[in-house]
Each structure stands twice: as C-alpha cells, then as structure tokens.
Tab-separated table of C-alpha atoms and ligand atoms in Angstrom:
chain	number	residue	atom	x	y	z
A	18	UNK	CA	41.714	192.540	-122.167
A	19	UNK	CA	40.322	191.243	-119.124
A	20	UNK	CA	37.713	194.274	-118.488
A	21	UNK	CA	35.876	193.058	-121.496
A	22	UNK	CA	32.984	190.394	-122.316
A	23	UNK	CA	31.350	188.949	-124.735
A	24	UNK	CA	27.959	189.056	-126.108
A	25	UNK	CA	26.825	186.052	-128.380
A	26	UNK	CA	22.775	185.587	-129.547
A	27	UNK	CA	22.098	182.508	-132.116
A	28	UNK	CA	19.684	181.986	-134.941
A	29	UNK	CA	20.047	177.863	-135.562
A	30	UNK	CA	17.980	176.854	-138.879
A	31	UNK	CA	16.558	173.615	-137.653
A	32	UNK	CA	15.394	171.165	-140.939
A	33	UNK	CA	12.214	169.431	-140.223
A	34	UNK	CA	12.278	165.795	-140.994
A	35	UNK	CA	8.863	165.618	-142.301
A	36	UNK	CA	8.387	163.813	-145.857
A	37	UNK	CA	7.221	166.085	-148.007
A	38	UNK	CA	7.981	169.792	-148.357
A	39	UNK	CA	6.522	172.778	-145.718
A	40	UNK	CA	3.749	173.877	-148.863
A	41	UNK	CA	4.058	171.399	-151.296
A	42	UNK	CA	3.911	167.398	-151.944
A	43	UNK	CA	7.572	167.079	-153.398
A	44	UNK	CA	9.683	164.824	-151.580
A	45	UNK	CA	12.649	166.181	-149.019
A	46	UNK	CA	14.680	163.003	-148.942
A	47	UNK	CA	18.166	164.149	-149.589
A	48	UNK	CA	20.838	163.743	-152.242
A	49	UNK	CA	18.650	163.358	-155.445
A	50	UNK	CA	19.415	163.756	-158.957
A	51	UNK	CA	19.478	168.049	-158.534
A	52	UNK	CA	16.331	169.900	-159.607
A	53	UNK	CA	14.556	166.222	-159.644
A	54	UNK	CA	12.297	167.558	-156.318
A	55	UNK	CA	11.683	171.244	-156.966
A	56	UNK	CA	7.561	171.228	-158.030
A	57	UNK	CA	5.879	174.076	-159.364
A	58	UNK	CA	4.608	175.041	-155.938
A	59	UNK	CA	8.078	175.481	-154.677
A	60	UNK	CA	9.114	177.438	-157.594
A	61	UNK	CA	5.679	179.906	-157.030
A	62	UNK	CA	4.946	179.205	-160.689
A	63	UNK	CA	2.082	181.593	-161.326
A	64	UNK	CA	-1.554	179.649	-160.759
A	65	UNK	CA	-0.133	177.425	-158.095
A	66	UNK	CA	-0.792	177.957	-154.412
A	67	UNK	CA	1.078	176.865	-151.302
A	68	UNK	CA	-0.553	174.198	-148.543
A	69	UNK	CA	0.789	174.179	-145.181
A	70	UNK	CA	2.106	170.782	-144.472
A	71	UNK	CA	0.406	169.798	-140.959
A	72	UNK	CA	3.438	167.167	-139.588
A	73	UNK	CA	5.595	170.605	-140.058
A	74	UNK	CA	2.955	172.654	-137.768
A	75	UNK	CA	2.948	169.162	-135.258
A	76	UNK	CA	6.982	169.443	-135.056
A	77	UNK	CA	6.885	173.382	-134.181
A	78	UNK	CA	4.015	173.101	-131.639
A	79	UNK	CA	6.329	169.671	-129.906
A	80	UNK	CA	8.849	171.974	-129.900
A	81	UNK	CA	7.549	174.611	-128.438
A	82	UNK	CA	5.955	172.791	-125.788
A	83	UNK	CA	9.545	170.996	-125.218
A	84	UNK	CA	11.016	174.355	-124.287
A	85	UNK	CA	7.903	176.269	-122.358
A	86	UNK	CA	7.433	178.533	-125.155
A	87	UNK	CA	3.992	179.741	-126.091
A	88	UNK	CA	2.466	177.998	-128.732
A	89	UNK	CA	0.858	180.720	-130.629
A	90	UNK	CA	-2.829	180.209	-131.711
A	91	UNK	CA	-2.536	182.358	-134.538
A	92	UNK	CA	0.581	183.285	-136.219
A	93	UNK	CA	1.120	184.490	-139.574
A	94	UNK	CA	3.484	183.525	-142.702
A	95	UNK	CA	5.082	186.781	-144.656
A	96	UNK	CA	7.726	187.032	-147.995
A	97	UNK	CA	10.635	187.592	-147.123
A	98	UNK	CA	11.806	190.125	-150.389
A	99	UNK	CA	15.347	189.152	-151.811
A	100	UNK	CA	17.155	188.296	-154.809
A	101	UNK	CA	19.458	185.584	-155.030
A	102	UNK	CA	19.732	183.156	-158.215
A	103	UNK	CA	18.701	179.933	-156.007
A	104	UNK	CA	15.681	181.665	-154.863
A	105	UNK	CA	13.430	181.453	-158.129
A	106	UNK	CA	10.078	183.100	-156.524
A	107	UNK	CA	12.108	185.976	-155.773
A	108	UNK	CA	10.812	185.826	-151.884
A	109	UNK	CA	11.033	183.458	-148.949
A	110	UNK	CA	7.560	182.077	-147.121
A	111	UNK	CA	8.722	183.010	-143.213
A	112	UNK	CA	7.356	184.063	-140.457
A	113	UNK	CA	7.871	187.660	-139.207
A	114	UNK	CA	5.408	189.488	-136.642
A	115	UNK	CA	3.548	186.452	-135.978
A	116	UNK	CA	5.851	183.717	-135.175
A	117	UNK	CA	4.692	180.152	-134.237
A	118	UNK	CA	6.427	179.948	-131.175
A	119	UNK	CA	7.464	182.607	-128.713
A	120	UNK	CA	9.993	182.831	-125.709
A	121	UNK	CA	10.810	179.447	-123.632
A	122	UNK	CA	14.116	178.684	-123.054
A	123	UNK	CA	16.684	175.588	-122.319
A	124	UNK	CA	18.690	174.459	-119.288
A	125	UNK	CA	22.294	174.275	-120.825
A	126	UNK	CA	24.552	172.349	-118.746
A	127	UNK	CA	28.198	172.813	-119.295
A	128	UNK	CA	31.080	170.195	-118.951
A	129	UNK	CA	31.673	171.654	-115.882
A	130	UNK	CA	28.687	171.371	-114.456
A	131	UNK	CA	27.330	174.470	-114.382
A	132	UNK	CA	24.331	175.798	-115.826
A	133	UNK	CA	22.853	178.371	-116.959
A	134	UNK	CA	18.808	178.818	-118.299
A	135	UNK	CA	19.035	180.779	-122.242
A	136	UNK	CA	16.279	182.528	-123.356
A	137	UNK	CA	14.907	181.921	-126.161
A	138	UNK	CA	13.131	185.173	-128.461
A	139	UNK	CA	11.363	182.886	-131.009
A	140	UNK	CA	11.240	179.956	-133.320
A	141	UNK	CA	9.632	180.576	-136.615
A	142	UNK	CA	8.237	178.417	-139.437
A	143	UNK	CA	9.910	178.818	-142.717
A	144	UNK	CA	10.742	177.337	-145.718
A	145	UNK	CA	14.252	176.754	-147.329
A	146	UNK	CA	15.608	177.878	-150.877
A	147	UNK	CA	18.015	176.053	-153.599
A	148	UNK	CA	21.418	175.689	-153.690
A	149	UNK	CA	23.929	177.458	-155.845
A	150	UNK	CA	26.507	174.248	-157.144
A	151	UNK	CA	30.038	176.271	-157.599
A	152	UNK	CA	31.831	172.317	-158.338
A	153	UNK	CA	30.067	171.011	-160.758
A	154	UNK	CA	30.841	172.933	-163.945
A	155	UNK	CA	34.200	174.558	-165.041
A	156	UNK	CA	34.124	178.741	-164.467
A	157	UNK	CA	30.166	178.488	-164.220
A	158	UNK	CA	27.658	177.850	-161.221
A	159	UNK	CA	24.966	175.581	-161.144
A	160	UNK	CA	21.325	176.204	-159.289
A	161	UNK	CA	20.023	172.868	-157.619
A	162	UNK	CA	16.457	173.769	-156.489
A	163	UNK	CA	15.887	170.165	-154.487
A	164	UNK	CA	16.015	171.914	-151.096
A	165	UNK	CA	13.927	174.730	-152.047
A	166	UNK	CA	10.711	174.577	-150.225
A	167	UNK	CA	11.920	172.338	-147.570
A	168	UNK	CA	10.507	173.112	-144.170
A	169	UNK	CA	12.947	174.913	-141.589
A	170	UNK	CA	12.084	176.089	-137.913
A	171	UNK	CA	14.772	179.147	-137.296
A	172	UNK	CA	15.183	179.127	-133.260
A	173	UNK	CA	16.295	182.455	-131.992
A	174	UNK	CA	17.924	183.136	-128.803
A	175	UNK	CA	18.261	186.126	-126.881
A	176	UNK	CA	21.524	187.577	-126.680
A	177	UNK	CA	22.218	186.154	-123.382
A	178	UNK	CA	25.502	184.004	-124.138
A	179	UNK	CA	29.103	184.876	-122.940
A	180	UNK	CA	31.754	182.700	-124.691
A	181	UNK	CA	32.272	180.252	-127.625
A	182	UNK	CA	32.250	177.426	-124.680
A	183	UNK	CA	28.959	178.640	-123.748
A	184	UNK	CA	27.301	178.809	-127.056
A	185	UNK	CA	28.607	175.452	-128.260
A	186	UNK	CA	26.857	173.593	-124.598
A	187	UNK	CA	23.262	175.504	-126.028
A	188	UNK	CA	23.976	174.080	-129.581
A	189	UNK	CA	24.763	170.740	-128.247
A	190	UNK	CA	21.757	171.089	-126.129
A	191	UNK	CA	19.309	172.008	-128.524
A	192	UNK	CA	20.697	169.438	-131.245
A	193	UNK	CA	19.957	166.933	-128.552
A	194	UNK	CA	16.976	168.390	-128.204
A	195	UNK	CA	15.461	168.714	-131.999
A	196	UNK	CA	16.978	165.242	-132.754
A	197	UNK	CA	14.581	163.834	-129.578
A	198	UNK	CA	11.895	164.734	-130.457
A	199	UNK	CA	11.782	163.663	-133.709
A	200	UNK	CA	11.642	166.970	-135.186
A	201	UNK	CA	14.810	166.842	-136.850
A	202	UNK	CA	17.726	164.520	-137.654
A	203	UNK	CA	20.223	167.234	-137.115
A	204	UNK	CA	22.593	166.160	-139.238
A	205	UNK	CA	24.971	168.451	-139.657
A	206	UNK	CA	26.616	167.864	-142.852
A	207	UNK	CA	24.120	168.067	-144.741
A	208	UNK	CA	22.766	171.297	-143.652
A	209	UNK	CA	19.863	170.096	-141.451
A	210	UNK	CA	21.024	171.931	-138.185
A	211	UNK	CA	23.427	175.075	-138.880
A	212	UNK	CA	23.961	178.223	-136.903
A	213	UNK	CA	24.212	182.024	-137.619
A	214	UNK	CA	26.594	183.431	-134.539
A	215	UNK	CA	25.898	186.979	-133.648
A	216	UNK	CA	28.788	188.197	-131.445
A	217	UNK	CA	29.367	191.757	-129.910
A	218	UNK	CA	31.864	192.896	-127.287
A	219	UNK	CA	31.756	195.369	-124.629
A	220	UNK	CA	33.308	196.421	-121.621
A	221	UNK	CA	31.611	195.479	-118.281
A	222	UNK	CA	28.984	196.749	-117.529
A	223	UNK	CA	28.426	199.074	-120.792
A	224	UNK	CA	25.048	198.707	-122.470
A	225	UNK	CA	25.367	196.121	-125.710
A	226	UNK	CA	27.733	196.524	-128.448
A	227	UNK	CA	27.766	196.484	-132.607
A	228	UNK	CA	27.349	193.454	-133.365
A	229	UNK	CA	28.614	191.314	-136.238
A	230	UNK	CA	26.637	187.992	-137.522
A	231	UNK	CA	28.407	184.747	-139.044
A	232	UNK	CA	26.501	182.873	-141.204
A	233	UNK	CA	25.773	178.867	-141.403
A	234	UNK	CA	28.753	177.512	-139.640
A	235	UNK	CA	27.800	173.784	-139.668
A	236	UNK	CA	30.344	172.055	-136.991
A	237	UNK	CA	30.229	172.528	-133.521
A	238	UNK	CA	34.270	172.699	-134.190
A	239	UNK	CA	33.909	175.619	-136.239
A	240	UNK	CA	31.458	177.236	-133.704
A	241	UNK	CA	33.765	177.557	-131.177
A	242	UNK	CA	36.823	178.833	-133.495
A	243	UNK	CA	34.329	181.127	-135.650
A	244	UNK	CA	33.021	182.834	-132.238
A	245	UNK	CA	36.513	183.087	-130.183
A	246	UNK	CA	38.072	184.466	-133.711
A	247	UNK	CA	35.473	187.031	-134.165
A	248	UNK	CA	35.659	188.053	-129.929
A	249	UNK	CA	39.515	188.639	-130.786
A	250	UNK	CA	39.116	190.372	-133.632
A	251	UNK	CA	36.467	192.717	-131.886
A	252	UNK	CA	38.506	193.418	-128.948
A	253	UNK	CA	41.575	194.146	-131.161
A	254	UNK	CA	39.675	196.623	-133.704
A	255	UNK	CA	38.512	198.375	-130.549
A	256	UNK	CA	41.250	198.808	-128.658
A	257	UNK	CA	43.153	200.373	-131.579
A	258	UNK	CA	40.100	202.878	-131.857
A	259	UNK	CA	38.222	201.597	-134.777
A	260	UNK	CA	34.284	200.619	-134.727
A	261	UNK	CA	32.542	197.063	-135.078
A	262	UNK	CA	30.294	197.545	-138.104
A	263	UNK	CA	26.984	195.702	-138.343
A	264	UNK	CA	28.082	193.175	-141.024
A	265	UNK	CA	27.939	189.781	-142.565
A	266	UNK	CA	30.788	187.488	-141.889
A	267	UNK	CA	32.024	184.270	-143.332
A	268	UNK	CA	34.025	182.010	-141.381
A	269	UNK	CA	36.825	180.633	-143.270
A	270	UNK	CA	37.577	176.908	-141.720
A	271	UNK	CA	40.897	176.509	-143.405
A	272	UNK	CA	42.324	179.611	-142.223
A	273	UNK	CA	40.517	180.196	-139.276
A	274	UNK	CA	39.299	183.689	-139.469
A	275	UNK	CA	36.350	185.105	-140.074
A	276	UNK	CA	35.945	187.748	-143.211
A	277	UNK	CA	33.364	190.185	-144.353
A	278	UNK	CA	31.483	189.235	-146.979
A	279	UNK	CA	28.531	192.396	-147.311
A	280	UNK	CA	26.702	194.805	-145.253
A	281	UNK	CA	24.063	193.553	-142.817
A	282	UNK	CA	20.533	193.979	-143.945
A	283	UNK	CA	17.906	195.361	-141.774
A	284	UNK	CA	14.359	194.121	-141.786
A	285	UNK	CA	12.876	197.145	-143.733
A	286	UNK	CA	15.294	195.905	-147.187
A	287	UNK	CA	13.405	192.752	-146.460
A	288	UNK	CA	9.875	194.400	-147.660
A	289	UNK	CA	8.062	191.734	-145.712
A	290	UNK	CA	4.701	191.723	-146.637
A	291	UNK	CA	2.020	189.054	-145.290
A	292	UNK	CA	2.111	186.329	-147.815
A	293	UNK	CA	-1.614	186.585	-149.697
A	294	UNK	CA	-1.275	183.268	-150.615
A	295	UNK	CA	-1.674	181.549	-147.077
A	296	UNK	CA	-3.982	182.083	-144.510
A	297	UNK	CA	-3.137	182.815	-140.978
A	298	UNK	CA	-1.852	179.766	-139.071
A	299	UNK	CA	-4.591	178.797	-136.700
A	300	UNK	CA	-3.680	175.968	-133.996
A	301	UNK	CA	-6.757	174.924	-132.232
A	302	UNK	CA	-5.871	174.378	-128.432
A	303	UNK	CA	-7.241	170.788	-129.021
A	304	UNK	CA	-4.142	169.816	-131.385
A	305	UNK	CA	-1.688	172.012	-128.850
A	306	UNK	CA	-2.990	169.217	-126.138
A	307	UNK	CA	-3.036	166.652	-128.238
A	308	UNK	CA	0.754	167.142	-128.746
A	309	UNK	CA	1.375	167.252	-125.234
A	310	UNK	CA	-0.107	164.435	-124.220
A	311	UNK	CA	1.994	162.396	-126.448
A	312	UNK	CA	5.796	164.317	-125.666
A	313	UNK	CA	8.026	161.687	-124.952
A	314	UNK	CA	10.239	162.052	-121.638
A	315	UNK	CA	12.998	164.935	-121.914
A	316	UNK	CA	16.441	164.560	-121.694
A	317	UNK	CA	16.896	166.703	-118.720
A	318	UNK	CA	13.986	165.101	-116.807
A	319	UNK	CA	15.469	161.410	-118.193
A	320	UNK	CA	18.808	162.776	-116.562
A	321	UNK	CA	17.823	163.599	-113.473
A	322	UNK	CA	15.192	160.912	-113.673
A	323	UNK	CA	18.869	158.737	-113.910
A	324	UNK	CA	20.433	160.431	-110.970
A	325	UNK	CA	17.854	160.337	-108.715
A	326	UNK	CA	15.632	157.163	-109.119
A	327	UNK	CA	18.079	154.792	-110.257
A	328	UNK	CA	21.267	155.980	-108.558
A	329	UNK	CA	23.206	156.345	-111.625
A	330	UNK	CA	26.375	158.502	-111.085
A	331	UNK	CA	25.819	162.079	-113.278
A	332	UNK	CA	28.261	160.906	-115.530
A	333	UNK	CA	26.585	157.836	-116.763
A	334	UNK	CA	23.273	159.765	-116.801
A	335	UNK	CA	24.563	162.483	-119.136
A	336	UNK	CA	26.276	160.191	-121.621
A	337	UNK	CA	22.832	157.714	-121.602
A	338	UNK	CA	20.585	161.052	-122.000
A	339	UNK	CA	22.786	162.808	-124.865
A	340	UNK	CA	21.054	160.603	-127.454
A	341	UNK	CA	17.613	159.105	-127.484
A	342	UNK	CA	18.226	156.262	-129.242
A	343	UNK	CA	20.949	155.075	-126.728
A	344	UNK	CA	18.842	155.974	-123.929
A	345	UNK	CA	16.040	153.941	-125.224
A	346	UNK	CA	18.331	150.854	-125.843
A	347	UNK	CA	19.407	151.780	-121.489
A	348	UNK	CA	15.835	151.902	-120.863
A	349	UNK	CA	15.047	148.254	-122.751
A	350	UNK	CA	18.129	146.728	-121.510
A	351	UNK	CA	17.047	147.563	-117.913
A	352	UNK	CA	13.546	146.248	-118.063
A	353	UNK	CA	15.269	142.951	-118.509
A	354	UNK	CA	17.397	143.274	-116.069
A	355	UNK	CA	15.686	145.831	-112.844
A	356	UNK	CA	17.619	147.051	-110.001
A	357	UNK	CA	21.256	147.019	-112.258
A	358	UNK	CA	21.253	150.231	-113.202
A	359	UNK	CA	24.670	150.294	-113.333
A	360	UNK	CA	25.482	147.605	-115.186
A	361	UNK	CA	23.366	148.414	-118.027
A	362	UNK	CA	25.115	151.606	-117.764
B	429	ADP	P1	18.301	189.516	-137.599
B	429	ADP	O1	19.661	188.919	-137.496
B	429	ADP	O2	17.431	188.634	-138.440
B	429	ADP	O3	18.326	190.935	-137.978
B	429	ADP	P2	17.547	189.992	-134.720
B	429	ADP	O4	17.741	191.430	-134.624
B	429	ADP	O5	16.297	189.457	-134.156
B	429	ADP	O6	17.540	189.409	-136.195
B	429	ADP	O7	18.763	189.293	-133.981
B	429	ADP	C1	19.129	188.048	-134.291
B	429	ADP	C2	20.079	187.478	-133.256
B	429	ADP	O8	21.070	188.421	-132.901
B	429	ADP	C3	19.413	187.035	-131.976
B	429	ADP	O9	19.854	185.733	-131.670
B	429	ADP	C4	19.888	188.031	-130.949
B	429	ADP	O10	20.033	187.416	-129.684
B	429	ADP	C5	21.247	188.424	-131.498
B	429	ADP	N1	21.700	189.761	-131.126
B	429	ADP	C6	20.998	190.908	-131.213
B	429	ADP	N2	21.757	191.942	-130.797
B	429	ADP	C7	22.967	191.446	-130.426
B	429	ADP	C8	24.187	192.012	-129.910
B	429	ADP	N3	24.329	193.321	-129.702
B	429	ADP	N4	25.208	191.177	-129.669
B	429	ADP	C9	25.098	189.861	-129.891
B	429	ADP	N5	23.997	189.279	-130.367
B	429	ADP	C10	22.936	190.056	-130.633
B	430	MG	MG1	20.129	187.075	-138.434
C-alpha cells in the first residue's frame, strides 16, 4: 500500500458568536426552551425581510484579515435550494459566486515540528437551519428551529492535506484561531465548530482521485479515526478493482467506520439563485481598516514573539499560545514580574 497517498480538503462550519442571529434580532444563546428563538424572519414567513447583522460581517472581515485572505468589497448572498423538514423556508441564505473572503491560508505546525502553509479556497457567510430532535418523542421526530438563522462562516480549504495527522494540526490550528479572535467559541459539542472531511486516494503522482465527503464530525478524536477509516477503505475498494463513488458518508463513532448515507449533490441540484431579498454585501475599505487596526496579536506571531524576545523554550511558547485566554493571564502575570519569563511559564 505504500505507493499510495492521500488527498484530504475540509469545509469547517465555524458558528459566529455574535448575539443575535446573521438576518434577524432573535437571540443565539444556546440551549433554550426549542422553537422559543426561531422569529418570523428566520422562518422567511412571507412579508418579512432579512437584515444583515453587521458584528457577523466584522467577524468574517477579522478573519479574513487573520489569514491574508482578500476581504472582498462586494460579495453576494444566494438560496441555497433544498428540502429538509428543519429547513422551513425551503432554502439556505449562503454565499456562492461571491464569497466574503477568498484564498489566505494558515501555518499548521505539527507535533513534530514541522510545518506546512494550507491553502485556503474560501470562507463564506451563511446562515444555519433547525434541528431535527430524534430523542425526544417515542417512534416520532421533533423539529427544533432555535438554531435556524444562526450565523455560520464555512472555511474551505484546498485539497492540499495528506493524512488524518495532518488535517487534525489545521483543525486544531484554525479552532485556535476562530476562538482568538473572538469570532467564535468553538465549542465543539454543541455544534459551533464541526468539519466535513473530503478524502480521495491516489497513487503517486496520478492526477486527483473520486472523492468521498464525511459530514459534521464534531471531535478532533473522531477526525482522525473518520479520515484514516475512510483512506483504508479507499485503498481496499481499489485494490480489489472497484471505484470510489462521489458520495455522502456518515461516520459511525461507536463502530468506527464510516457508511454511506446518499449520493453527493452537485451544485446545479442546489438551484442557487441570488437571494432577491438582500442586497449585495458592500464592505467599504474604511471598515476593512478599521478592523485591522484593532486585530489583536496572533498566535503564531505571540509564539515566535515567545521564542525569540523572551527566550522561552518552543515548548512553553506553544502550550502559552494554544489558548488566548491563558496567554493573556502569561502576558499579565509577566508585567508584574519582567525578565522571568520562565517562571511565569
Ligand atoms: P462541495 O463539497 O460543496 O461540492 P467543493 O467542490 O468546493 O464543494 O469542495 C469542497 C471540499 O472538497 C474542499 O475543501 C476541497 O478542498 C475538497 N476536495 C475537492 N476535491 C477533492 C478531492 N479529489 N479529494 C479530496 N478533497 C477534495
Ligand atoms: Mg461539501
């Protein structure tokens, strides 16, 4: 098996921790009574019309800046056609031609310190949709509509990773990342940072293979096992002469495989349309600098900042830079106590 690689590209639906929803007033704060924060806006009751929530725009353009993206000047939000029961309007609000923020990319630094620079396609404003509830009532499924209309940024990368190890350093990366900037609190079990893994295999050298896309896997954990199942299972269906099919995959935590669950869709069942509703996303280069005069520090420049200012040994400087609000604590204790870097370590 040794002639063959792996090809792995993630779409990571970021929740943006803003207060209110990405086109309407209704709260986001998780864990209500269901169907208590769904307004008629987020429903697309006929006669109502969506707002773009501005602290959502502010969080996509800090982003963008973060990872030396473009921050697009005009983009454009579309409907994204499908039907599912917790999507009442029938359509998702996303962004499509015109996303918000294109290319960038992020340093990844693995454990054994390497690195590698992935490229990032695009991160996209969007807005959630409801929950179906399978637990709550006997043989019958419930629809809890709190989360629809809460504001997502989906960050795409290019298909540029080459093993589960890899991916799981980008996530770990990025949640670091998102969770630093105040964009996000990334937590994970409740759905505010999950990943969709598309993996492909080919043999080196050969141009890029079928590839098969796992959806919302929520642990780093499951990551991992989800994409080094799925490589397996790719390189075993091959070598016996069958064909990867362009598919949907679940990834089963309790057994540890992944499994089929429908046919991939391609952008044209989507029937996006530009949503009449909205108006074109205008950022005026004003509010792009205003943003970037007030980033904070980044981890990576904190790191090295660590390393090569205050002699910290890379160790200490990763662990200190992995979370901001440790870091900060570092950076308070130290102005009490200058020149023992160490010892607030
Ligand atoms: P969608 O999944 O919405 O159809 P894209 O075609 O833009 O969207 O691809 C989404 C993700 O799939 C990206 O992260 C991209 O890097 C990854 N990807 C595309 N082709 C491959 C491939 N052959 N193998 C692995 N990942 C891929
Ligand atoms: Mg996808």
């Amino acid at each position: 098996m040794s002639n063959w690689e792996a090809v792995i590209g993630l779409e990571v639906h970021v929740q943006l921790q803003t207060a209110s929803k990405i086109f309407s007033g209704a709260s986001t704060a998780y864990g209500a009574e269901p169907n208590s924060q769904a307004c008629a806006i987020d429903l697309g009751m006929p006669g109502t019309l969506p707002v773009m929530n501005a602290g959502a725009v502010e969080m996509a353009i800090r982003f963008g800046l973060a990872i030396g993206a473009t921050v697009a000047q005009r983009s454009v939000f579309a409907r994204k056609n499908y039907f599912y029961p917790d999507l009442p309007k029938g359509y998702q609000i996303s962004q499509y031609e015109l996303p918000v923020v294109i290319g960038g990319g992020l340093d990844v630094r693995q454990d054994d310190g390497s690195h590698k620079f992935v490229q990032l396609t695009r991160a996209h404003l969007e807005e959630d949709a409801g929950k179906s509830v399978h637990d709550a009532f006997h043989a019958e499924t419930g629809v809890d509509l709190n989360r629809a209309g809460t504001p997502l940024l989906e960050i795409v990368s290019e298909p540029v990773l080459s093993s589960a190890a890899e991916a799981v350093a980008y996530l770990k990366t990025l949640h670091t990342l998102v969770r630093w900037l105040g964009v996000s609190d990334g937590n994970m079990q409740e759905g505010s940072f999950r990943c969709d893994a598309n993996v492909s295999v080919r043999r080196r050298g050969e141009p890029l293979g079928t590839r098969a896309e796992i959806k919302n896997v929520n642990s780093f954990r499951f990551v991992e096992k989800a994409i080094d199942y799925e490589i397996e299972r790719q390189i075993r269906l091959i070598e016996a002469g069958g064909k990867v099919v362009q598919e949907t995959r679940l990834f089963d935590a309790n057994k540890g495989e992944t499994r089929s669950m429908r046919g991939k869709e391609s952008a044209h069942d989507y029937r996006y349309f530009p949503d009449p509703d909205l108006p074109p996303l205008v950022i005026a280069a004003e509010d792009i600098e205003r943003v970037r005069a007030a980033m904070p520090e980044l981890p990576a420049a904190r790191r090295q900042r660590y390393i090569d200012n205050l002699g910290l040994p890379e160790y200490d400087a990763t662990l200190l830079t992995a979370d901001r609000t440790v870091s900060d604590y570092f950076e308070a204790l130290l102005a009490t106590l200058p020149a023992q870097a160490k010892l607030c370590a």
